[in-house]
Amino acid sequence: MATEGGGKEMNEIKTQFTTREGLYKLLPHSEYSRPNRVPFSSQGSNPVRVSFVNLNDQSGNGDRLCFNVGRELYFYIYKGVRKAADLSKPIDKRIYKGTQPTCHDFNHLTATAESVSLLVGFSAGQVQLIDPIKKETSKLFNEERLIDKSRVTCVRWVPGSESLFLVAHSSGSMYLYNVEHTCGTTAPHYQLLKQGESFAVHTCKSKSTRNPLLKWTVGEGALNEFAFSPDGKFLACVSQDGFLRVFRFDSVELHGTMKSYFGGLLCVCWSPDGRYLVTGGEDDLVTVWSFVDCRVMARGHGHKSWVSVVAFDPYTTSVEESDPMEFSGSDEDFQDLLHFGRDRANSTQSRLSKRNSAESRPVSVTYRFGSVGQDTQLCLWDLTEDVLFPHQPLSRARTHTNVMNATNPAVGSTGNSVTTPGNSAPPPLPRSNSLPHSAVSTAGSKSSVADGAVASGVSKFATLSLHDRKDRHHEKDHKRNHSMGHISSKSSDKLNLVTKARTDPAKTLGTALCPRMEDVPLLEPLVCKKVAHERLTVLIFLEDCIVTACQEGFICTWGRPGKVGSLSSPHQASPPGTVV
């Protein structure tokens, strides 16, 4: 793998890397941090997070970024690959006492050059709504901590809404708020709205409408992150109990579940077309899960410690036709696919659906996603057609081609009555772009839906009792330096416990919820580079760059191939590093 090599070379920070698109370069002049540029001592503090918004102003420089470091929150003009960062002039800076910011999110719908709505979650459980342009603090939610006293782990505006937002806590609860409503002066009283295995949703009983509008209780332990699907209709949640749960947001129906190999799941993201989700967590793996089929498609092993962020890159796609010698589509088709990532949710979905429903398949598209972890490494991955559509003859399976198989039924919109196929007889899998391995089996992607939609994916999980799920807490003691490649005897014993208890429905290893390692393709990263001194906590794909950040409080910009112009040399010294 890309990380092999010994001694000093392994510990050097990389400042550039190459993929099939070309050379990505770290841009020292575009580094953002606290104004004094002093590395933050991160012991005991919450992860550094970064949020972006574009103000749609006429200057052509409408990008803004917000980031938290310790007790501090900063709001800057983001100049990206174009100009050097000016850290002496933050638009807004806030220092909090007694609590720390943990996460934040801009409302992209209402953002203008004069005003922007920013939600900030805190370690003591409060959520603040501020306008860093007008320098106003609009409202404080859960101010008296009557709704939830635990740390806010994730906050997001509900897609398409100017006033609704969702907040997750380390208590395992999520709350739906409306910015127009108050939180009341007493603790809320709840009434059960809907209940299913592993989750319950309550409404707030009150004479007048108040926050929270809804309370979701999901799984066991902390709810670490959630993400809305590109069309806003589905909600994916990952929890400390190791489960991914995908809900239909408006009807609060459980669409499907997945279990980590072991330990908690820490992060989740959707593909641009809503067909796949990727998770990362304490098993050091990235896991690709099919939204349509409700099953694990592949796992990726490249990190040596917990995976903290996963993200799809909507701007990178590989276009290849079935015969590598010539392109049989029109130039318009080629450009259409090449630039599909630049269009947001609906147009991306419609283009991919149109490509899926074509009678011939002159081209194929590769999904690109990335991950960063506590091992300070950035990994990039390609999700290719030999993994997603294993029915292809072996001669058709090629590395770096992909995924839009004409035989796969098109999904017009991820929200419209998607059914979950049951399992058919498993075919052998070709394994290009994956680790050396014997041929393995997996569930078919074109099997019938006779097993009953969601029920087939959830039935095993639905038999879990509360007591059984509590028994799984012993799996949480996975250490940060523990790697899939070097499983200790103690960990082996732990895995054996799961194996021996396969008849117990609470033990999911070897089931559809959590296939064995040998039962699904194992991906290798295209790129796996150490890019920081401290654990990485941010990975964001922008059109002309990739943004990463580490716990020392440095936000780094990696210029995409061909996107870095001739810039004046930075006045500050470049960080030490090596060229790969």
Coordinates of C-alpha atoms in Angstrom, one line a residue:
M1 CA 0.0 0.0 0.0
A2 CA 0.9 3.6 -0.3
T3 CA 1.9 3.9 3.3
E4 CA 4.5 1.1 3.2
G5 CA 8.1 2.1 4.0
G6 CA 10.0 2.4 7.2
G7 CA 11.5 4.7 9.8
K8 CA 11.8 8.4 9.3
E9 CA 10.1 8.5 5.9
M10 CA 6.8 7.3 7.5
N11 CA 6.7 10.2 9.9
E12 CA 7.3 13.0 7.4
I13 CA 4.4 15.1 6.4
K14 CA 3.5 14.9 2.7
T15 CA 3.0 18.2 0.8
Q16 CA 1.7 16.7 -2.5
F17 CA 0.4 13.5 -4.0
T18 CA -0.6 12.3 -7.4
T19 CA -3.7 10.5 -8.7
R20 CA -4.9 9.7 -12.2
E21 CA -6.2 13.3 -12.5
G22 CA -2.7 14.7 -11.8
L23 CA -0.9 16.4 -9.0
Y24 CA -2.5 17.8 -5.8
K25 CA -0.4 20.3 -4.0
L26 CA -0.6 21.7 -0.4
L27 CA -0.8 25.5 -0.6
P28 CA 1.0 27.0 2.4
H29 CA -0.2 30.5 1.6
S30 CA -3.9 29.3 1.9
E31 CA -3.5 27.9 5.4
Y32 CA -6.0 29.2 7.9
S33 CA -5.6 29.0 11.7
R34 CA -5.7 31.2 14.7
P35 CA -4.2 34.6 13.9
N36 CA -1.0 33.8 15.9
R37 CA -0.4 30.6 13.9
V38 CA 0.6 28.8 17.1
P39 CA -0.4 25.1 17.1
F40 CA -3.3 24.5 19.5
S41 CA -2.7 22.2 22.4
S42 CA -5.5 19.8 21.8
Q43 CA -5.6 17.7 25.0
G44 CA -9.1 17.3 26.2
S45 CA -10.7 19.6 23.6
N46 CA -13.4 19.0 21.1
P47 CA -12.5 18.3 17.4
V48 CA -11.7 21.2 15.1
R49 CA -14.5 21.5 12.6
V50 CA -14.9 23.6 9.5
S51 CA -18.0 24.9 7.7
F52 CA -18.2 26.7 4.4
V53 CA -20.9 29.0 2.8
N54 CA -21.0 31.0 -0.4
L55 CA -22.7 34.3 0.0
N56 CA -23.5 34.6 -3.7
D57 CA -22.2 38.2 -3.9
Q58 CA -21.1 39.9 -7.1
S59 CA -17.4 40.1 -6.2
G60 CA -16.6 36.5 -7.2
N61 CA -15.1 36.0 -3.8
G62 CA -18.2 35.0 -1.8
D63 CA -16.7 32.0 0.0
R64 CA -16.6 32.2 3.8
L65 CA -15.4 29.7 6.3
C66 CA -16.0 29.1 10.0
F67 CA -13.9 27.0 12.3
N68 CA -13.6 26.2 16.0
V69 CA -10.4 25.8 17.9
G70 CA -10.8 25.1 21.7
R71 CA -12.9 27.8 23.2
E72 CA -12.6 30.0 20.1
L73 CA -14.7 30.4 17.0
Y74 CA -13.5 32.2 13.8
F75 CA -15.2 33.5 10.7
Y76 CA -13.0 34.4 7.7
I77 CA -13.2 35.3 4.0
Y78 CA -11.9 32.1 2.3
K79 CA -9.7 32.9 -0.7
G80 CA -8.9 29.3 -1.6
V81 CA -6.3 28.8 -4.2
R82 CA -6.5 32.3 -5.5
K83 CA -5.0 34.5 -2.9
A84 CA -3.0 34.2 0.4
A85 CA -5.0 34.0 3.6
D86 CA -5.0 37.2 5.7
L87 CA -5.4 35.9 9.3
S88 CA -5.1 39.4 10.8
K89 CA -8.6 40.3 9.8
P90 CA -11.2 37.7 10.8
I91 CA -14.7 39.0 10.1
D92 CA -15.8 37.6 13.4
K93 CA -14.1 36.0 16.4
R94 CA -15.7 34.7 19.6
I95 CA -14.2 33.2 22.7
Y96 CA -16.6 31.3 25.0
K97 CA -16.3 30.7 28.7
G98 CA -17.3 27.5 30.5
T99 CA -18.2 25.7 27.3
Q100 CA -16.6 24.9 23.9
P101 CA -18.1 25.0 20.4
T102 CA -18.2 21.4 19.0
C103 CA -19.9 21.8 15.6
H104 CA -21.6 24.3 13.3
D105 CA -23.6 24.7 10.1
F106 CA -24.5 27.6 7.8
N107 CA -28.0 28.0 6.3
H108 CA -27.1 28.1 2.6
L109 CA -30.7 28.9 1.6
T110 CA -30.8 32.3 3.4
A111 CA -27.2 33.4 3.1
T112 CA -26.5 36.8 1.5
A113 CA -23.6 39.3 1.4
E114 CA -25.3 41.2 4.3
S115 CA -26.5 38.4 6.5
V116 CA -25.8 34.7 7.2
S117 CA -27.4 32.3 9.8
L118 CA -24.8 30.1 11.6
L119 CA -25.8 27.4 14.1
V120 CA -23.2 26.5 16.7
G121 CA -23.4 23.5 19.0
F122 CA -21.6 23.4 22.4
S123 CA -20.0 20.9 24.7
A124 CA -22.6 21.7 27.5
G125 CA -25.6 21.0 25.2
Q126 CA -26.6 24.5 24.1
V127 CA -27.1 25.6 20.5
Q128 CA -26.5 29.2 19.5
L129 CA -27.8 31.0 16.4
I130 CA -25.5 33.8 15.3
D131 CA -24.9 36.1 12.4
P132 CA -21.2 36.6 12.0
I133 CA -21.6 39.3 9.4
K134 CA -24.0 41.5 11.4
K135 CA -22.1 40.4 14.6
E136 CA -25.4 39.5 16.2
T137 CA -26.3 36.7 18.6
S138 CA -29.9 36.0 17.6
K139 CA -30.9 33.2 19.9
L140 CA -29.7 30.5 22.4
F141 CA -31.5 27.2 22.4
N142 CA -31.5 24.8 25.3
E143 CA -30.0 27.6 27.3
E144 CA -30.9 26.2 30.7
R145 CA -30.0 22.7 29.5
L146 CA -33.5 21.5 30.3
I147 CA -33.8 19.6 27.0
D148 CA -30.5 17.8 27.0
K149 CA -27.4 18.3 29.2
S150 CA -25.0 16.3 27.0
R151 CA -22.5 17.5 24.3
V152 CA -23.8 18.5 20.9
T153 CA -22.2 16.1 18.4
C154 CA -23.8 17.3 15.1
V155 CA -26.1 20.2 14.1
R156 CA -27.6 20.7 10.6
W157 CA -30.2 22.9 9.0
V158 CA -33.1 20.8 7.5
P159 CA -32.6 20.9 3.7
G160 CA -34.8 23.4 2.0
S161 CA -35.9 25.0 5.3
E162 CA -35.2 28.6 6.5
S163 CA -36.2 27.8 10.1
L164 CA -35.9 24.1 11.0
F165 CA -32.7 22.5 12.3
L166 CA -31.8 19.1 13.8
V167 CA -29.4 18.6 16.7
A168 CA -27.7 15.4 17.8
H169 CA -26.3 14.8 21.3
S170 CA -23.9 12.3 22.9
S171 CA -26.9 11.1 25.0
G172 CA -28.1 9.4 21.8
S173 CA -31.0 11.8 21.3
M174 CA -31.8 14.1 18.4
Y175 CA -34.0 17.1 18.5
L176 CA -35.9 19.1 15.8
Y177 CA -36.1 22.8 16.5
N178 CA -37.7 25.8 14.9
V179 CA -35.8 29.1 15.2
E180 CA -39.1 31.0 15.6
H181 CA -40.1 29.1 18.7
T182 CA -38.9 29.3 22.3
C183 CA -37.6 26.5 24.4
G184 CA -39.8 27.2 27.4
T185 CA -38.9 27.7 31.0
T186 CA -39.6 24.2 32.2
A187 CA -38.4 20.8 31.1
P188 CA -40.4 19.5 28.1
H189 CA -43.0 16.7 28.5
Y190 CA -43.1 14.2 25.7
Q191 CA -45.7 12.1 24.0
L192 CA -44.8 9.0 21.9
L193 CA -45.3 9.6 18.2
K194 CA -43.7 6.5 16.7
Q195 CA -41.6 3.6 17.9
G196 CA -39.6 0.9 16.2
E197 CA -36.8 -1.4 17.2
S198 CA -33.8 0.7 18.3
F199 CA -35.6 4.0 18.0
A200 CA -38.5 6.1 19.3
V201 CA -39.8 9.6 18.3
H202 CA -41.7 11.8 20.7
T203 CA -43.6 15.1 20.2
C204 CA -43.4 17.8 22.8
K205 CA -46.7 18.1 24.8
S206 CA -47.4 21.8 25.4
K207 CA -50.4 24.2 25.2
S208 CA -48.4 26.5 22.9
T209 CA -45.9 25.4 20.3
R210 CA -42.4 25.2 21.7
N211 CA -39.0 23.6 21.1
P212 CA -38.2 20.9 20.6
L213 CA -40.8 19.9 18.0
L214 CA -39.6 16.3 18.0
K215 CA -37.2 14.2 20.1
W216 CA -35.6 11.2 18.4
T217 CA -34.0 8.5 20.6
V218 CA -31.7 6.4 18.4
G219 CA -29.7 3.3 19.3
E220 CA -27.4 2.9 22.3
G221 CA -24.8 5.4 23.4
A222 CA -23.8 8.6 21.6
L223 CA -25.3 9.6 18.2
N224 CA -22.0 10.6 16.6
E225 CA -23.2 12.1 13.3
F226 CA -26.1 12.3 10.9
A227 CA -26.4 13.4 7.3
F228 CA -29.4 14.2 5.0
S229 CA -29.6 12.5 1.6
P230 CA -29.0 14.8 -1.4
D231 CA -32.8 15.1 -2.0
G232 CA -33.4 15.8 1.7
K233 CA -35.9 13.0 2.1
F234 CA -33.7 10.5 4.1
L235 CA -31.6 10.8 7.2
A236 CA -28.6 8.6 7.9
C237 CA -27.4 8.3 11.6
V238 CA -24.3 6.6 13.0
S239 CA -24.0 5.8 16.6
Q240 CA -21.6 4.5 19.2
D241 CA -23.4 1.2 19.2
G242 CA -21.8 0.6 15.8
F243 CA -25.1 0.9 13.8
L244 CA -25.9 2.9 10.7
R245 CA -29.6 3.6 10.6
V246 CA -31.3 5.3 7.6
F247 CA -34.7 6.8 8.1
R248 CA -37.3 8.4 5.9
F249 CA -37.3 11.8 7.5
D250 CA -40.8 13.0 7.1
S251 CA -42.6 9.7 8.0
V252 CA -39.9 8.6 10.5
E253 CA -39.7 5.1 9.0
L254 CA -36.6 3.0 9.2
H255 CA -35.4 2.2 5.7
G256 CA -32.3 0.1 6.6
T257 CA -29.5 -0.7 9.0
M258 CA -25.9 -1.8 9.0
K259 CA -23.5 -2.8 11.8
S260 CA -19.8 -1.9 11.9
Y261 CA -17.2 -4.7 12.0
F262 CA -16.6 -3.7 15.6
G263 CA -16.7 -0.6 17.7
G264 CA -18.7 2.6 17.2
L265 CA -19.4 4.4 13.9
L266 CA -18.1 7.9 13.9
C267 CA -19.0 9.4 10.5
V268 CA -21.3 9.0 7.5
C269 CA -21.8 10.6 4.0
W270 CA -24.0 10.1 1.0
S271 CA -22.9 9.7 -2.7
P272 CA -24.0 12.7 -4.8
D273 CA -26.8 10.6 -6.4
G274 CA -28.0 9.2 -3.1
R275 CA -27.4 5.6 -4.1
Y276 CA -24.6 4.8 -1.7
L277 CA -23.5 5.7 1.8
V278 CA -20.0 5.5 3.3
T279 CA -19.3 5.2 7.0
G280 CA -16.1 5.2 9.1
G281 CA -15.4 4.4 12.7
E282 CA -13.5 2.6 15.4
D283 CA -12.8 -0.5 13.3
D284 CA -10.4 1.5 11.2
L285 CA -12.4 0.7 8.1
V286 CA -14.5 2.6 5.6
T287 CA -17.7 0.7 4.7
V288 CA -19.7 1.2 1.5
W289 CA -23.5 0.5 1.9
S290 CA -26.1 0.4 -0.9
F291 CA -29.1 2.5 -0.2
V292 CA -31.2 0.6 -2.8
D293 CA -30.1 -2.9 -1.8
C294 CA -29.6 -2.2 1.9
R295 CA -26.4 -4.2 2.1
V296 CA -22.7 -3.8 2.5
M297 CA -21.1 -3.5 -0.9
A298 CA -17.4 -3.2 0.1
R299 CA -15.0 -2.3 2.9
G300 CA -11.8 -0.2 2.6
H301 CA -8.7 -0.8 4.7
G302 CA -6.0 1.8 4.7
H303 CA -6.2 3.6 8.0
K304 CA -4.2 2.5 11.1
S305 CA -6.6 4.1 13.6
W306 CA -10.2 5.4 13.9
V307 CA -11.7 7.0 10.8
S308 CA -13.0 10.4 11.8
V309 CA -14.5 11.8 8.5
V310 CA -15.7 10.4 5.2
A311 CA -16.8 12.5 2.2
F312 CA -17.6 12.0 -1.4
D313 CA -15.9 14.1 -4.1
P314 CA -18.6 15.3 -6.5
Y315 CA -16.2 17.0 -8.7
T316 CA -14.0 14.0 -9.7
T317 CA -15.3 11.4 -12.0
S318 CA -13.6 8.9 -14.3
V319 CA -15.1 8.5 -17.8
E320 CA -14.3 5.4 -19.7
E321 CA -16.1 3.4 -22.4
S322 CA -16.5 -0.3 -22.7
D323 CA -13.8 -0.6 -25.3
P324 CA -10.7 1.4 -24.0
M325 CA -9.5 2.1 -27.5
E326 CA -12.2 4.6 -28.5
F327 CA -15.0 6.7 -27.1
S328 CA -18.3 5.7 -28.7
G329 CA -20.5 8.4 -27.1
S330 CA -20.8 12.0 -28.4
D331 CA -18.6 14.8 -27.1
E332 CA -21.7 16.1 -25.3
D333 CA -22.1 12.8 -23.5
F334 CA -18.5 13.0 -22.5
Q335 CA -18.7 16.5 -21.1
D336 CA -22.1 15.7 -19.5
L337 CA -20.5 13.0 -17.4
L338 CA -17.2 14.8 -16.9
H339 CA -18.9 17.7 -15.2
F340 CA -21.8 15.9 -13.4
G341 CA -20.4 16.6 -10.0
R342 CA -20.6 20.3 -10.5
D343 CA -24.4 20.2 -10.4
R344 CA -26.1 19.9 -7.0
A345 CA -28.5 17.2 -5.8
N346 CA -31.4 17.2 -8.3
S347 CA -29.6 17.8 -11.6
T348 CA -26.9 15.3 -10.6
Q349 CA -29.5 12.7 -9.7
S350 CA -31.4 13.2 -13.0
R351 CA -28.3 12.9 -15.1
L352 CA -27.1 9.8 -13.4
S353 CA -30.6 8.3 -13.7
K354 CA -30.7 9.1 -17.4
R355 CA -27.3 7.4 -17.8
N356 CA -28.5 4.4 -15.9
S357 CA -31.6 4.0 -18.1
A358 CA -29.7 4.1 -21.4
E359 CA -29.9 1.0 -23.5
S360 CA -26.2 0.9 -24.2
R361 CA -23.4 1.7 -21.8
P362 CA -20.7 3.5 -23.8
V363 CA -19.2 5.1 -20.6
S364 CA -19.0 4.4 -16.9
V365 CA -18.5 6.7 -14.0
T366 CA -16.3 6.1 -10.9
Y367 CA -17.4 7.4 -7.5
R368 CA -14.5 9.1 -5.7
F369 CA -14.6 9.5 -1.9
G370 CA -12.0 10.3 0.8
S371 CA -11.4 9.7 4.4
V372 CA -9.2 11.1 7.2
G373 CA -8.4 9.6 10.5
Q374 CA -6.8 9.8 13.9
D375 CA -3.7 8.2 12.3
T376 CA -3.1 11.7 10.6
Q377 CA -3.6 10.0 7.2
L378 CA -5.7 11.2 4.2
C379 CA -7.0 8.3 2.0
L380 CA -8.7 8.6 -1.4
W381 CA -10.8 5.8 -2.8
D382 CA -12.4 4.9 -6.1
L383 CA -15.6 2.9 -6.0
T384 CA -15.6 1.0 -9.3
E385 CA -18.0 -1.1 -11.3
D386 CA -16.3 -4.4 -10.5
V387 CA -17.3 -3.9 -6.9
L388 CA -20.7 -2.4 -7.4
F389 CA -21.9 -4.7 -10.2
P390 CA -20.2 -8.0 -9.6
H391 CA -22.3 -9.8 -12.3
Q392 CA -19.9 -8.4 -15.0
P393 CA -17.8 -11.1 -16.8
L394 CA -14.2 -11.1 -15.5
S395 CA -12.9 -9.6 -18.7
R396 CA -15.1 -6.6 -18.2
A397 CA -13.9 -5.9 -14.7
R398 CA -11.3 -3.1 -14.8
T399 CA -9.7 -0.9 -12.2
H400 CA -10.8 2.7 -12.4
T401 CA -13.9 2.2 -14.4
N402 CA -17.4 2.3 -13.0
V403 CA -20.6 2.2 -12.0
M404 CA -23.6 3.2 -14.0
N405 CA -24.6 -0.2 -15.2
A406 CA -27.4 -0.1 -17.7
T407 CA -28.9 -3.3 -16.3
N408 CA -29.3 -1.7 -12.9
P409 CA -32.8 -0.3 -12.5
A410 CA -32.8 3.5 -12.4
V411 CA -33.8 5.3 -9.3
G412 CA -35.5 8.5 -10.4
S413 CA -35.2 10.0 -7.0
T414 CA -33.9 8.5 -3.8
G415 CA -37.0 9.4 -2.1
N416 CA -39.6 7.8 -4.3
S417 CA -40.8 4.3 -3.1
V418 CA -37.4 2.6 -3.2
T419 CA -37.7 -1.1 -2.5
T420 CA -35.0 -3.3 -1.1
P421 CA -34.2 -6.4 -3.1
G422 CA -33.9 -9.6 -1.1
N423 CA -30.9 -11.9 -1.4
S424 CA -30.3 -14.3 -4.3
A425 CA -27.8 -17.0 -4.9
P426 CA -24.4 -15.3 -4.5
P427 CA -22.2 -15.1 -7.6
P428 CA -18.4 -15.1 -7.6
L429 CA -16.8 -11.6 -7.4
P430 CA -14.1 -10.2 -9.5
R431 CA -11.7 -8.3 -7.3
S432 CA -9.8 -5.7 -9.3
N433 CA -8.7 -2.6 -7.4
S434 CA -8.9 -4.6 -4.2
L435 CA -6.5 -6.5 -2.0
P436 CA -5.3 -9.9 -3.2
H437 CA -7.9 -12.3 -2.1
S438 CA -9.7 -15.5 -3.1
A439 CA -12.9 -15.2 -5.0
V440 CA -15.7 -14.5 -2.6
S441 CA -19.5 -14.4 -2.5
T442 CA -22.0 -11.6 -1.9
A443 CA -25.7 -11.0 -2.3
G444 CA -26.9 -10.2 -5.8
S445 CA -27.9 -6.7 -6.7
K446 CA -30.7 -7.7 -9.1
S447 CA -32.6 -10.2 -6.9
S448 CA -36.3 -10.1 -6.4
V449 CA -38.2 -7.9 -3.9
A450 CA -40.2 -10.8 -2.6
D451 CA -38.6 -10.7 0.8
G452 CA -40.5 -7.6 1.6
A453 CA -38.7 -4.4 1.0
V454 CA -37.1 -3.0 4.2
A455 CA -38.1 -6.0 6.3
S456 CA -35.4 -8.2 4.7
G457 CA -32.6 -5.8 5.8
V458 CA -34.0 -5.2 9.3
S459 CA -35.5 -8.5 10.3
K460 CA -32.4 -9.8 12.1
F461 CA -31.9 -6.5 13.8
A462 CA -35.6 -6.2 14.9
T463 CA -35.2 -9.2 17.2
L464 CA -32.7 -7.4 19.4
S465 CA -33.6 -6.9 23.0
L466 CA -32.4 -4.0 25.1
H467 CA -30.5 -6.5 27.3
D468 CA -28.7 -8.1 24.3
R469 CA -27.6 -4.8 22.9
K470 CA -26.1 -3.8 26.3
D471 CA -24.0 -6.9 26.1
R472 CA -22.2 -5.4 23.1
H473 CA -20.7 -2.5 25.0
H474 CA -17.5 -4.6 25.6
E475 CA -16.7 -4.0 22.0
K476 CA -16.1 -0.3 22.5
D477 CA -12.7 -0.5 24.1
H478 CA -10.9 -0.5 20.7
K479 CA -7.7 1.5 21.1
R480 CA -6.7 4.3 18.8
N481 CA -3.5 2.6 17.8
H482 CA -5.2 -0.7 17.1
S483 CA -5.2 -1.6 13.4
M484 CA -7.1 -4.1 11.4
G485 CA -3.7 -5.3 10.1
H486 CA -2.3 -6.1 13.5
I487 CA -5.1 -7.7 15.6
S488 CA -3.9 -8.6 19.0
S489 CA -4.7 -11.9 20.7
K490 CA -7.0 -10.0 23.0
S491 CA -8.9 -8.6 20.1
S492 CA -9.0 -12.0 18.5
D493 CA -10.6 -13.4 21.6
K494 CA -13.2 -10.7 21.4
L495 CA -14.0 -11.5 17.8
N496 CA -14.2 -15.2 18.7
L497 CA -16.8 -14.4 21.3
V498 CA -19.0 -12.9 18.5
T499 CA -18.3 -15.9 16.3
K500 CA -19.2 -18.5 18.9
A501 CA -22.5 -16.7 19.6
R502 CA -23.8 -16.6 16.1
T503 CA -27.0 -18.2 17.1
D504 CA -27.7 -15.2 19.3
P505 CA -29.6 -12.7 17.1
A506 CA -27.8 -9.9 18.9
K507 CA -24.5 -11.0 17.4
T508 CA -24.5 -9.7 13.9
L509 CA -21.1 -10.8 12.5
G510 CA -21.7 -13.0 9.4
T511 CA -25.2 -11.7 8.8
A512 CA -26.4 -9.2 6.2
L513 CA -26.0 -6.5 8.8
C514 CA -22.3 -7.2 9.2
P515 CA -20.8 -9.6 6.6
R516 CA -17.5 -11.3 7.4
M517 CA -14.4 -9.7 6.0
E518 CA -14.0 -12.4 3.4
D519 CA -17.6 -12.0 2.1
V520 CA -17.3 -8.5 0.6
P521 CA -14.7 -6.9 -1.6
L522 CA -11.8 -5.2 0.3
L523 CA -10.8 -1.9 -1.3
E524 CA -7.3 -0.5 -1.3
P525 CA -6.8 3.3 -1.2
L526 CA -5.6 5.1 -4.3
V527 CA -3.7 7.5 -2.0
C528 CA -2.8 7.1 1.6
K529 CA -0.6 9.9 2.9
K530 CA 0.3 11.3 6.3
V531 CA -0.6 15.0 6.0
A532 CA -0.6 16.3 9.6
H533 CA 1.1 16.0 13.0
E534 CA -2.2 15.7 14.9
R535 CA -5.3 13.7 14.2
L536 CA -7.3 14.8 11.3
T537 CA -10.9 16.1 11.9
V538 CA -12.0 17.7 8.6
L539 CA -12.2 16.6 4.9
I540 CA -14.2 18.8 2.5
F541 CA -14.1 18.6 -1.3
L542 CA -14.5 22.0 -3.1
E543 CA -14.4 22.6 -6.9
D544 CA -10.8 23.7 -7.1
C545 CA -9.3 22.2 -3.9
I546 CA -9.5 19.7 -1.0
V547 CA -9.7 21.1 2.5
T548 CA -8.3 19.2 5.5
A549 CA -7.8 20.2 9.1
C550 CA -6.1 18.7 12.1
Q551 CA -6.6 19.0 15.9
E552 CA -3.7 21.6 16.1
G553 CA -6.1 24.1 14.4
F554 CA -4.5 24.3 11.0
I555 CA -7.0 24.3 8.0
C556 CA -5.0 23.3 4.9
T557 CA -5.9 23.8 1.2
W558 CA -4.8 21.2 -1.4
G559 CA -5.0 22.7 -4.9
R560 CA -6.5 20.3 -7.5
P561 CA -4.5 19.5 -10.6
G562 CA -4.5 22.5 -13.0
K563 CA -6.2 24.8 -10.5
V564 CA -3.2 26.4 -8.9
G565 CA -2.2 29.6 -10.7
S566 CA 1.0 31.6 -10.4
L567 CA 0.8 33.1 -6.9
S568 CA 3.2 35.3 -5.1
S569 CA 5.4 33.4 -2.6
P570 CA 3.9 33.4 0.9
H571 CA 5.6 35.6 3.5
Q572 CA 5.5 33.0 6.2
A573 CA 7.7 30.0 6.2
S574 CA 6.3 26.8 4.7
P575 CA 5.7 23.9 7.0
P576 CA 8.4 21.2 6.9
G577 CA 7.5 18.4 4.5
T578 CA 8.5 16.1 1.8
V579 CA 7.5 15.8 -1.8
V580 CA 6.2 12.4 -2.8

